[in-house]
Coordinates of C-alpha atoms and ligand atoms in Angstrom, one line a residue:
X62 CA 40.4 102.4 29.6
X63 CA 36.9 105.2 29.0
X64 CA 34.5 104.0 27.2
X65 CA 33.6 106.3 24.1
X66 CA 30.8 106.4 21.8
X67 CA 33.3 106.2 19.0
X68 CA 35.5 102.6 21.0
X69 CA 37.8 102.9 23.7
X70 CA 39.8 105.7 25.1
X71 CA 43.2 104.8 27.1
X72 CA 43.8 106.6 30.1
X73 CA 47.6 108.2 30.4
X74 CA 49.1 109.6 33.7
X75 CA 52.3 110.9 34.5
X76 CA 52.3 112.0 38.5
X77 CA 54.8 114.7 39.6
X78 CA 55.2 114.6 43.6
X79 CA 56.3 117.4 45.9
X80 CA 57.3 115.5 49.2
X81 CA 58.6 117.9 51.5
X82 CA 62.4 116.4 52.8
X83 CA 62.7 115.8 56.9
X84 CA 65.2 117.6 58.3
X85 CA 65.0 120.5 61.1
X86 CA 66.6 123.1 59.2
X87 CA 65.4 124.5 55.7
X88 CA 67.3 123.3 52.2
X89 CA 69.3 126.7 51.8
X90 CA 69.3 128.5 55.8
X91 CA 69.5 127.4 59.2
X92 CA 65.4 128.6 59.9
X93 CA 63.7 126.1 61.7
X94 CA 61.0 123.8 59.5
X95 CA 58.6 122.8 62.4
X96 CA 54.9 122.8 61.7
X97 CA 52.4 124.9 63.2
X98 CA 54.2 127.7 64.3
X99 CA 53.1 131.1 63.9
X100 CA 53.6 133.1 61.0
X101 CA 56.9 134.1 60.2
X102 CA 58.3 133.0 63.1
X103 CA 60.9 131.0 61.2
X104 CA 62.2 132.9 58.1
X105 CA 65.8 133.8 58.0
X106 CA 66.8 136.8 56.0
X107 CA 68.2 134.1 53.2
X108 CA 64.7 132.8 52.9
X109 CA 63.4 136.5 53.3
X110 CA 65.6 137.2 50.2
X111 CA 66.8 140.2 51.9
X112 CA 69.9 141.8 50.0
X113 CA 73.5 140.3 50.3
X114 CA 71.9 137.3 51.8
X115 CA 73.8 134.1 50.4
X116 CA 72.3 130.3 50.7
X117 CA 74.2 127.7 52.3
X118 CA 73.3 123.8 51.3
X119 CA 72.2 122.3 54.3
X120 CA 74.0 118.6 53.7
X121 CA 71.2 116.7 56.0
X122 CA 68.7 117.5 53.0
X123 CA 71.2 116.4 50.0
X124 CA 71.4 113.0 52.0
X125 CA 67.9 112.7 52.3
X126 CA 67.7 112.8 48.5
X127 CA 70.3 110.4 47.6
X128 CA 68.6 108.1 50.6
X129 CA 65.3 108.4 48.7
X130 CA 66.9 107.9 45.3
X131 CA 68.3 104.9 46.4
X132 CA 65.0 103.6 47.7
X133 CA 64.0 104.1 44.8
X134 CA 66.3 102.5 43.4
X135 CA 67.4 105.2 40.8
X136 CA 70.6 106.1 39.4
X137 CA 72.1 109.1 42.0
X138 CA 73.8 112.0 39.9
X139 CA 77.3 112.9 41.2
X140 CA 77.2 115.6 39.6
X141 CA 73.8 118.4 39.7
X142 CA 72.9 121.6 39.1
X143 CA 70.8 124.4 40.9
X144 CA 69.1 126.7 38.7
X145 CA 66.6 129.9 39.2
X146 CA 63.2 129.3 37.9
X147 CA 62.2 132.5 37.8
X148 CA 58.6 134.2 38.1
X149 CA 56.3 136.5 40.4
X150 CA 54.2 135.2 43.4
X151 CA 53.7 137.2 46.4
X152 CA 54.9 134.5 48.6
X153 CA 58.2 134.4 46.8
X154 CA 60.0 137.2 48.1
X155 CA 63.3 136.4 45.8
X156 CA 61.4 136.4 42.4
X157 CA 63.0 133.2 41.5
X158 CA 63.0 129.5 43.0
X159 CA 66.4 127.7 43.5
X160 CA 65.2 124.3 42.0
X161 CA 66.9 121.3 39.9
X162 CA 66.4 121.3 36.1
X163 CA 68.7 120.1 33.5
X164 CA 71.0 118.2 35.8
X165 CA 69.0 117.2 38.7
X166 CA 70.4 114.9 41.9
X167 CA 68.6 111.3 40.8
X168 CA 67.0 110.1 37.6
X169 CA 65.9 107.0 36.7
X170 CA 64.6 104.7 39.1
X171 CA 61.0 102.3 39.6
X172 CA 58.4 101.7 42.2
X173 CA 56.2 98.7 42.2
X174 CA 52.8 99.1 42.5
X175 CA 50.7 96.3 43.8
X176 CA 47.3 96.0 42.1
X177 CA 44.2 93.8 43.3
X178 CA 44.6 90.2 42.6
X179 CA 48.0 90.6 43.2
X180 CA 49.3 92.0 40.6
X181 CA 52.5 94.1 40.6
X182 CA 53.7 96.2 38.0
X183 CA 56.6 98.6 37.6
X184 CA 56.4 102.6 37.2
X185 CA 59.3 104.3 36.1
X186 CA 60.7 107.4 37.8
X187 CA 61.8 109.9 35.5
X188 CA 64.0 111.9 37.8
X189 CA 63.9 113.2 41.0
X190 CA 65.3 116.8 42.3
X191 CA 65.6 119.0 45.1
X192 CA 64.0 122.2 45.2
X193 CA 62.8 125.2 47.4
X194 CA 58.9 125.4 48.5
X195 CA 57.5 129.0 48.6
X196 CA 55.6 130.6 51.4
X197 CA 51.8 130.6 51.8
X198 CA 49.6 133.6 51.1
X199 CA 46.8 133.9 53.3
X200 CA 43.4 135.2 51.8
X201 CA 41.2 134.2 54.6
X202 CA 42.2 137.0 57.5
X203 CA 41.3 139.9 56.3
X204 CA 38.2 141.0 54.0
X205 CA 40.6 143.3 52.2
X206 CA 43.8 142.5 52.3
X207 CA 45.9 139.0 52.0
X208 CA 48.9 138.3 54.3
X209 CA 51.9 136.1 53.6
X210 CA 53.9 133.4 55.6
X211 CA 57.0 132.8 54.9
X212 CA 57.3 129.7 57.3
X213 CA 57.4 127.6 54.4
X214 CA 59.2 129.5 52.0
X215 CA 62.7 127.7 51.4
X216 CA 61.6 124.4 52.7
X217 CA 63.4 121.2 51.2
X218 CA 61.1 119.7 49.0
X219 CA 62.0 116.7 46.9
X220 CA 60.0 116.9 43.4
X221 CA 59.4 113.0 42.1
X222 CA 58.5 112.6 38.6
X223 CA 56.9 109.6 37.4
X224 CA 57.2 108.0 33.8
X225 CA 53.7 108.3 32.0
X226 CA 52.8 104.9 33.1
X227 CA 49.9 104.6 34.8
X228 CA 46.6 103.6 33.2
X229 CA 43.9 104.3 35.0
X230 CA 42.5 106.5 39.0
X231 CA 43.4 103.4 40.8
X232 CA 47.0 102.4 39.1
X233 CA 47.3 106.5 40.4
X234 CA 46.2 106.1 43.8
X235 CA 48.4 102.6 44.5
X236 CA 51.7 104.4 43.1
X237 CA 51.0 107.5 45.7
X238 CA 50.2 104.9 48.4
X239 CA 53.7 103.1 47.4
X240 CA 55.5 106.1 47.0
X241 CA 54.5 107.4 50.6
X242 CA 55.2 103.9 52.0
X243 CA 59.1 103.6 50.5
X244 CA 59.3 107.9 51.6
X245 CA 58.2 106.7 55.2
X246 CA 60.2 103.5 55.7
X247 CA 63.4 105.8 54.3
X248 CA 62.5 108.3 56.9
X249 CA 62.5 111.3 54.1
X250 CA 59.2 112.4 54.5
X251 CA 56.2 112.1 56.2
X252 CA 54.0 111.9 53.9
X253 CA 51.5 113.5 55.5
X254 CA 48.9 115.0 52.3
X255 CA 46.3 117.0 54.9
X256 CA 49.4 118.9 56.2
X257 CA 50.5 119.4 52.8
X258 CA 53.6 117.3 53.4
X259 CA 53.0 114.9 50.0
X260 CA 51.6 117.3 47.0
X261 CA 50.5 115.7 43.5
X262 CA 50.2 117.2 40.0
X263 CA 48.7 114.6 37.9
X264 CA 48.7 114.5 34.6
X265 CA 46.5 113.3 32.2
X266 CA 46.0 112.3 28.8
X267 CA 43.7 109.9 26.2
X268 CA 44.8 108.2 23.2
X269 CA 43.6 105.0 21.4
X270 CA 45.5 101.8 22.0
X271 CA 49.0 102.0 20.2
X272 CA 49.0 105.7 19.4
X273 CA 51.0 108.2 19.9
X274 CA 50.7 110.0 23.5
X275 CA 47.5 112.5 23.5
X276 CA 48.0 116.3 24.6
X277 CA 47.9 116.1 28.5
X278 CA 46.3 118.3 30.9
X279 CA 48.5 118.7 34.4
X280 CA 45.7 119.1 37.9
X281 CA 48.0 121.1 40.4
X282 CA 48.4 120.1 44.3
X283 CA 46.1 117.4 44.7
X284 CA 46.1 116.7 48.5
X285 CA 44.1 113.3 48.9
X286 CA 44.4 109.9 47.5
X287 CA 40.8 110.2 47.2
X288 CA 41.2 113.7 45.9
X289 CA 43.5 112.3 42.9
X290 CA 41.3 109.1 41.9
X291 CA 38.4 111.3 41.7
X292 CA 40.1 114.3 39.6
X293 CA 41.5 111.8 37.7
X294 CA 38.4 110.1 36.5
X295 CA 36.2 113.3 36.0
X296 CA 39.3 114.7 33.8
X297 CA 39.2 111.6 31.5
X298 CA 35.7 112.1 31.2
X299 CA 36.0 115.5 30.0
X300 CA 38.6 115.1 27.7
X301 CA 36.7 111.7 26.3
X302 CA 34.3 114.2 25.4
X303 CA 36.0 116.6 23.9
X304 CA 37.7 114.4 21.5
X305 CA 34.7 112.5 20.7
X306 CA 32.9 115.8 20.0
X307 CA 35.4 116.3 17.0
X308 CA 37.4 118.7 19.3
X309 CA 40.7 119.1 20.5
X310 CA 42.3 118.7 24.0
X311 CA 43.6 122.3 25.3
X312 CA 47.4 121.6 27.3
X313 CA 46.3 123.8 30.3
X314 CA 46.9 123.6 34.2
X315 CA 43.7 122.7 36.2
X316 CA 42.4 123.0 39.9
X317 CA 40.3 120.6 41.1
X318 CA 37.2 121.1 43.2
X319 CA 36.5 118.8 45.9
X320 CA 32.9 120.0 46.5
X321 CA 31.9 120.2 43.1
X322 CA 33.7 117.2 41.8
X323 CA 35.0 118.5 39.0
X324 CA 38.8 119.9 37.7
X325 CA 38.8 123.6 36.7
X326 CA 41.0 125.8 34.1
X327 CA 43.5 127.5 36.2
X328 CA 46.3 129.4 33.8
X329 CA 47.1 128.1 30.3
X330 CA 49.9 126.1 30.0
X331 CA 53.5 127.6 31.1
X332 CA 56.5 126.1 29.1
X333 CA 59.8 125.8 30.6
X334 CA 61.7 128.4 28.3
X335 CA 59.1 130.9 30.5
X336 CA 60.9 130.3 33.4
X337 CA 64.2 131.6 32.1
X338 CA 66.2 128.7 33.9
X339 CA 69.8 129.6 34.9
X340 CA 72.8 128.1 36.5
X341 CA 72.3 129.8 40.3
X342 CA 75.7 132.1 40.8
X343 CA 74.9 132.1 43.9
X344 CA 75.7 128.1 44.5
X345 CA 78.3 125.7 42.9
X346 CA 77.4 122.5 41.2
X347 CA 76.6 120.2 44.0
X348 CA 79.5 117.1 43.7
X349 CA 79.0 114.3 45.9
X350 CA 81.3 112.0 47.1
X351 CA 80.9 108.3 45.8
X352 CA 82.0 106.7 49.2
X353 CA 79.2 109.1 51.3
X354 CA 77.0 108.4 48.8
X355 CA 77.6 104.4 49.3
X356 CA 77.5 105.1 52.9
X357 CA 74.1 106.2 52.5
X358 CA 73.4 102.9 50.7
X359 CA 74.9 100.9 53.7
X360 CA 72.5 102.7 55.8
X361 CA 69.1 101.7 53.9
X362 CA 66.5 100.1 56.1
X363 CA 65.0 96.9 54.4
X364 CA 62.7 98.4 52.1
X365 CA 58.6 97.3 51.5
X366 CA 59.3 94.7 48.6
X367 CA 61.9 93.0 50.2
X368 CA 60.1 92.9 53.5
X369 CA 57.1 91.6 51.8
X370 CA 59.4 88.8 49.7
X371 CA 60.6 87.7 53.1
X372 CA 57.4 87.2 54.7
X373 CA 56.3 85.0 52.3
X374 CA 59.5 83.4 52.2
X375 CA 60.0 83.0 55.9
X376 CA 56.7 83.5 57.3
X377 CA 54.8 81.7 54.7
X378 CA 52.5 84.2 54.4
X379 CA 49.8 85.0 51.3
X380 CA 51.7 87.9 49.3
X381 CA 48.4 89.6 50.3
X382 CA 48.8 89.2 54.0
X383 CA 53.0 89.9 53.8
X384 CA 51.2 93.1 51.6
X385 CA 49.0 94.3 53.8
X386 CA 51.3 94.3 56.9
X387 CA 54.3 95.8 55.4
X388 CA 52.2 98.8 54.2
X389 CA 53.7 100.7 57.4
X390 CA 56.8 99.8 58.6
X391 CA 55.2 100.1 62.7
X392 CA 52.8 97.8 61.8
X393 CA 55.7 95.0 60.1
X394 CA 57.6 95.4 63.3
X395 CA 54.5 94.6 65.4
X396 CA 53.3 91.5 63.3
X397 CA 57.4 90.5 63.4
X398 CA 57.6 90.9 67.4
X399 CA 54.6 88.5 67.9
X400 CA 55.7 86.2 64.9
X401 CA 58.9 85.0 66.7
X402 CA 58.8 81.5 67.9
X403 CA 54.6 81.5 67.1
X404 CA 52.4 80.2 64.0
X405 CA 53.1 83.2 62.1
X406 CA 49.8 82.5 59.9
X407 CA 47.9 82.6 62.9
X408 CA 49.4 86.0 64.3
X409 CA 49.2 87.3 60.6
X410 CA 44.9 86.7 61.1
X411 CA 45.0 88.3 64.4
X412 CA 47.0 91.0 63.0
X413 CA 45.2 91.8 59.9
X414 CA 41.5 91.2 61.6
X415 CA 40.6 91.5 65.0
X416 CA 43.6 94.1 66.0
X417 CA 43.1 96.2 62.6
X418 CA 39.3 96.1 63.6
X419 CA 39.8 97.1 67.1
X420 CA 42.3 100.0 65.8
X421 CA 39.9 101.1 63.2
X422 CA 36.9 101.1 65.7
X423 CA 39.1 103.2 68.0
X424 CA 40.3 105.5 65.7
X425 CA 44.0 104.7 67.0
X426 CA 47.5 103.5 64.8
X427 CA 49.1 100.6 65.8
X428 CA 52.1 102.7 67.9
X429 CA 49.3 103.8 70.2
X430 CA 47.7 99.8 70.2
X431 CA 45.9 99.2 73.4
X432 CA 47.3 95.3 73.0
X433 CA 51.1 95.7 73.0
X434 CA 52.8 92.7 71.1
X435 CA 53.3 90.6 74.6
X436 CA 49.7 90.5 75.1
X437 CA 48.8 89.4 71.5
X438 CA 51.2 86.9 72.2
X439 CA 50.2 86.0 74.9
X440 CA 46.6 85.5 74.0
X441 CA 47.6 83.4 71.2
X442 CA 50.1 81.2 73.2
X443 CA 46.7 80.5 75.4
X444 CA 45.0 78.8 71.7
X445 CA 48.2 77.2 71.6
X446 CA 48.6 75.6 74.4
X447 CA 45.0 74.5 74.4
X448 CA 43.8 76.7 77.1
X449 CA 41.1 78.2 74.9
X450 CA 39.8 77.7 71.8
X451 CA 40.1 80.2 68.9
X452 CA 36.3 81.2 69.1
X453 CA 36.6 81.5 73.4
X454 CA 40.1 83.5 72.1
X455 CA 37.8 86.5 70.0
X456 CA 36.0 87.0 73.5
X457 CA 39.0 87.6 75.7
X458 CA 40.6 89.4 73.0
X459 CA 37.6 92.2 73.0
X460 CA 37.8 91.7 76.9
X461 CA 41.1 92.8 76.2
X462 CA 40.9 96.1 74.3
X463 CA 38.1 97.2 76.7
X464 CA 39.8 96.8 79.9
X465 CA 43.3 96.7 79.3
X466 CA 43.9 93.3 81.1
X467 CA 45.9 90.6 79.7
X468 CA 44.5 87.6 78.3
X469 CA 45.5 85.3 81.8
X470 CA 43.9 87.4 84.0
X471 CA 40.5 87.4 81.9
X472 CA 40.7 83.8 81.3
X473 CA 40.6 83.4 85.0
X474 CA 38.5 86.1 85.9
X475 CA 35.7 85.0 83.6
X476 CA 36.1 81.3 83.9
X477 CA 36.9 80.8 79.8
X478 CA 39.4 77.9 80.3
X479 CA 38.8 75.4 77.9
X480 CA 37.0 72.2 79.0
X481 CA 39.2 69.0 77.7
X482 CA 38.3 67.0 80.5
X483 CA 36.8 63.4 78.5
X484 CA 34.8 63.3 81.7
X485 CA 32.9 66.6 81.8
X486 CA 32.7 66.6 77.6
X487 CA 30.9 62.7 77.9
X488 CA 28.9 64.2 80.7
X489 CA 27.3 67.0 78.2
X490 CA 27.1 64.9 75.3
X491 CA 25.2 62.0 77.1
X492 CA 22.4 64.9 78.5
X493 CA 22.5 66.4 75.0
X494 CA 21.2 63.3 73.5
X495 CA 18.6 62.4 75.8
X496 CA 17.2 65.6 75.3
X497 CA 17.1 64.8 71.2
X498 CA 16.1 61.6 71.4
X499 CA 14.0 62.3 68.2
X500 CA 16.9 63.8 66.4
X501 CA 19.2 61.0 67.6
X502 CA 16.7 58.8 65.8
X503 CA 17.1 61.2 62.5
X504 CA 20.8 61.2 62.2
X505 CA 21.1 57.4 62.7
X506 CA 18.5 57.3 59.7
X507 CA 21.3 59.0 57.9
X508 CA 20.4 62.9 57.9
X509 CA 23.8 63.8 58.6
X510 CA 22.9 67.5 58.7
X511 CA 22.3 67.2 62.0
X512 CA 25.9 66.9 63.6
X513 CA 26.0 70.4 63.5
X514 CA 23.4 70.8 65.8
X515 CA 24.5 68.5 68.5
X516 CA 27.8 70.4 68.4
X517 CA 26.0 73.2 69.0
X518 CA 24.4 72.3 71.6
X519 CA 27.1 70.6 73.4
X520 CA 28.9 74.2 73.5
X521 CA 26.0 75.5 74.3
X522 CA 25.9 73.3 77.9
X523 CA 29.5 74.2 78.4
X524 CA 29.0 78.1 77.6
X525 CA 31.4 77.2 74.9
X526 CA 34.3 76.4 76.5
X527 CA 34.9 72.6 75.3
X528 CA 37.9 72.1 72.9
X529 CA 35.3 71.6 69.9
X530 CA 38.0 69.0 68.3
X531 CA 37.3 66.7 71.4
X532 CA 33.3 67.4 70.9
X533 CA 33.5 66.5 67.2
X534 CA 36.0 63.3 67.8
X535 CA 33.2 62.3 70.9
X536 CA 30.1 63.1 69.0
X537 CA 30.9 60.9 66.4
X538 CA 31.6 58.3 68.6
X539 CA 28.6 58.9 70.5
X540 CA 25.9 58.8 67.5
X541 CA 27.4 55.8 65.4
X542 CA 27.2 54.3 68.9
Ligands
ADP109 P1 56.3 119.7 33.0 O1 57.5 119.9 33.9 O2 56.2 120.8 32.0 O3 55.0 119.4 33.7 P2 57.5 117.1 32.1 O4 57.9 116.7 30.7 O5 58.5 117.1 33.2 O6 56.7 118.5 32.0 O7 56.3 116.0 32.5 C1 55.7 116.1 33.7 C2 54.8 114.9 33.9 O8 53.9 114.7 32.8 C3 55.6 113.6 34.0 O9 55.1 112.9 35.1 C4 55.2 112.8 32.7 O10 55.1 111.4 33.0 C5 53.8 113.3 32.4 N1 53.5 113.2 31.0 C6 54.2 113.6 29.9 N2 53.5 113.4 28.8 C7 52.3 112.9 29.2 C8 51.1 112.6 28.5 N3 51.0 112.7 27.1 N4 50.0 112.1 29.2 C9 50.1 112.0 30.5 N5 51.2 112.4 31.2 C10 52.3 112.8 30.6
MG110 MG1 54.6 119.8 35.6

């Protein structure tokens, strides 16, 4: 919801994804899709659209799209179509994409988004087609002339269309985030936005509450989550204004401006009769077999929600914590390795806070963790088993990450095994009192605020190391004595 001068304004956003497919060869020619290469280096003459040239389907790419259907868990089309949208770009040396329109490979499928306080709600997925990218012009070489490179140009891409479901910048930036999470567990793409491997168009509308749909404006190739949430909200804005102003909302395609924070008019809206859509004569209708196709379902990894159900199930983890570590499927596989035969609450905290914090400090992902899952477990076998206390346990962990020893070895070296010798815990407590024989006095008066300092002080004469359980159980007994 906006606020308007006139009541409230709903927000409405549809989201249509361009996730570039994994696979090493290109959707239509056997030209290699690597990134980073040099220009042109990996155009075939189908994707050159020299004459005679005909396209091939490469197969690898049609399963990656019923894999992500499935994931998605949409309805996969047996039957589909490739048609020629058709228009003029410089980098699209054909004149027409090959693309999916009337009949495309998947439609109908969800992904749940998970919202703060838990909440999880369900987007709807319109449809979901394959499609050719185009190649990349390049303004920024010569003062003046432009260059093209065709690298790109025939590239699987996967176009995901959303429902118009979502409600408001963040309801947008969690289905992207969920999106890329189900794309990467699948294996289908990257999902990579700075190398323009995950592309959004959002679009965005107003309406009041229980009317109609409002006339929508569409952002193009949006490259950051932050990106979206921002273009989102300044766009709302604008239109806000524009309708409470008495005026109308314009359907047009806008850029948006990262420096300036603000979306721009790009071209007026195109409508699909523009494109001249046809059947491709070039390509049959793709028909897939129903056992490959449930062969490909066979093959599905467990998937984000159902890892997350069994955490909590299994684990007994908060549906927050089971959230947070199935976000990447590296990082579930981690928390899991450590989790076996352990207190999986426990290894879920030292997941989630001191390794995330040493990861984050370092700049590093968890497949590059400088504590592999036997050290974690290691270190937290040690609280376990009594050797150190969880507090003692934060030290050697940090001792850890900066020298790459395990958590024995540091115990040791640094003399951090836990006292829980009665003997040596008496011996502190009794020279801890005498030294407070006016605050002895105090707490026997009844200012029970004080236990708290003679705990502290007892670690402090043992450099922390007593197992505080034992202080507190021989404090108590100490004092009332
Ligand atoms: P096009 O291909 O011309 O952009 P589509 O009908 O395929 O048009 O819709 C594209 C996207 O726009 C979808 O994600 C859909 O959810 C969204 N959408 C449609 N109507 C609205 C609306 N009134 N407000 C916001 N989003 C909308
Ligand atoms: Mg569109």
């Amino acid at each position: 919801m906006i606020e308007g001068a006139s009541g409230p304004w709903e927000v409405v956003i549809g989201l249509e994804i361009h996730a570039q497919v994994i696979s090493r060869a290109k959707l239509f020619s056997g030209a290699s899709t690597a990134f980073g290469a040099q220009p042109n280096t990996q155009v075939s003459f189908v994707d050159a659209a020299m004459p005679g040239m005909l396209p091939v389907i490469n197969e690898a790419c049609v399963a990656q799209a019923v894999r992500t259907g499935l994931g998605l868990r949409a309805a996969i089309n047996l039957r589909s179509v490739f048609d020629r949208k058709n228009y003029f770009y410089p980098d699209l040396p054909a004149g027409y994409q090959i693309s999916q329109y009337g009949q495309p490979i998947v439609s109908r499928g969800e992904v749940v988004i998970d919202l703060a306080g838990g909440v999880a709600r369900r987007v709807g997925i319109t449809r979901l087609h394959l499609e050719q990218d185009a190649g990349k012009s390049l303004h920024d070489q010569h003062p003046e002339l432009s260059y093209v490179d065709l690298n790109r140009a025939g590239v699987a891409l996967m176009e995901i269309v959303s429902e118009p479901d979502l409600r408001s910048a963040e309801e947008a930036g969690a289905y992207v985030r969920k999106l890329r999470t189900i794309l990467r567990y699948l294996g289908t793409c990257d999902g990579n936005m700075q190398e323009g491997s995950l592309r959004v168009d959002a679009n965005v509308s107003l309406r009041r509450l229980g009317a109609p749909f409002g006339t929508r404006c569409e952002i193009k190739n949006v490259n950051s989550i932050r990106f979206l949430q921002q273009a989102i909200d300044y766009e709302a804005g604008r239109q806000r204004d524009v309708l409470e102003g008495g005026g109308r909302v314009v359907q047009e395609t806008l850029l948006f401006d990262p420096g300036e924070g603000v979306t721009r008019s790009m071209r007026s809206k195109e409508e699909a009769h523009d494109y001249r859509y046809f059947p491709d004569p070039d390509l049959l209708p793709l028909e897939l077999d129903p056992q490959w196709v449930e062969d490909i379902r066979r093959g599905l990894p467990e998937l984000p929600d159902e890892k997350k159900a069994r955490f909590v199930a299994d684990y007994g983890l908060s549906a927050y914590d089971a959230g947070v570590l199935v976000a990447e499927r590296e990082t579930a596989d981690f928390f899991e390795a450590v989790a076996r035969g352990r207190d999986a609450k426990l290894v879920a905290n030292w997941v989630t806070g001191d390794l995330f914090g040493a990861l984050n400090k370092a700049g590093r992902d968890i497949a590059t963790s400088p504590v592999n899952t036997a050290r974690l477990g290691q270190l937290i076998d040690r609280i376990a088993d009594q050797t150190i206390s969880g507090r003692i346990a934060k030290e050697v962990f940090e001792a850890m990450v900066e020298t790459g020893a395990d958590a024995d070895a540091i115990i040791i070296e640094r003399g951090l095994r836990q006292i829980t010798d009665a003997g040596a815990i008496e011996d502190a407590i009794a020279a801890v009192l005498a030294a407070n024989h006016d605050k002895v006095q105090e707490y026997r008066a009844g200012k029970d605020k004080l236990f708290g300092f003679f705990v502290g002080q007892v670690m402090k004469a043992t450099q922390g190391k007593a197992n505080p359980k034992l202080v507190n159980e021989m404090l108590r007994g100490a004092l009332s004595g």
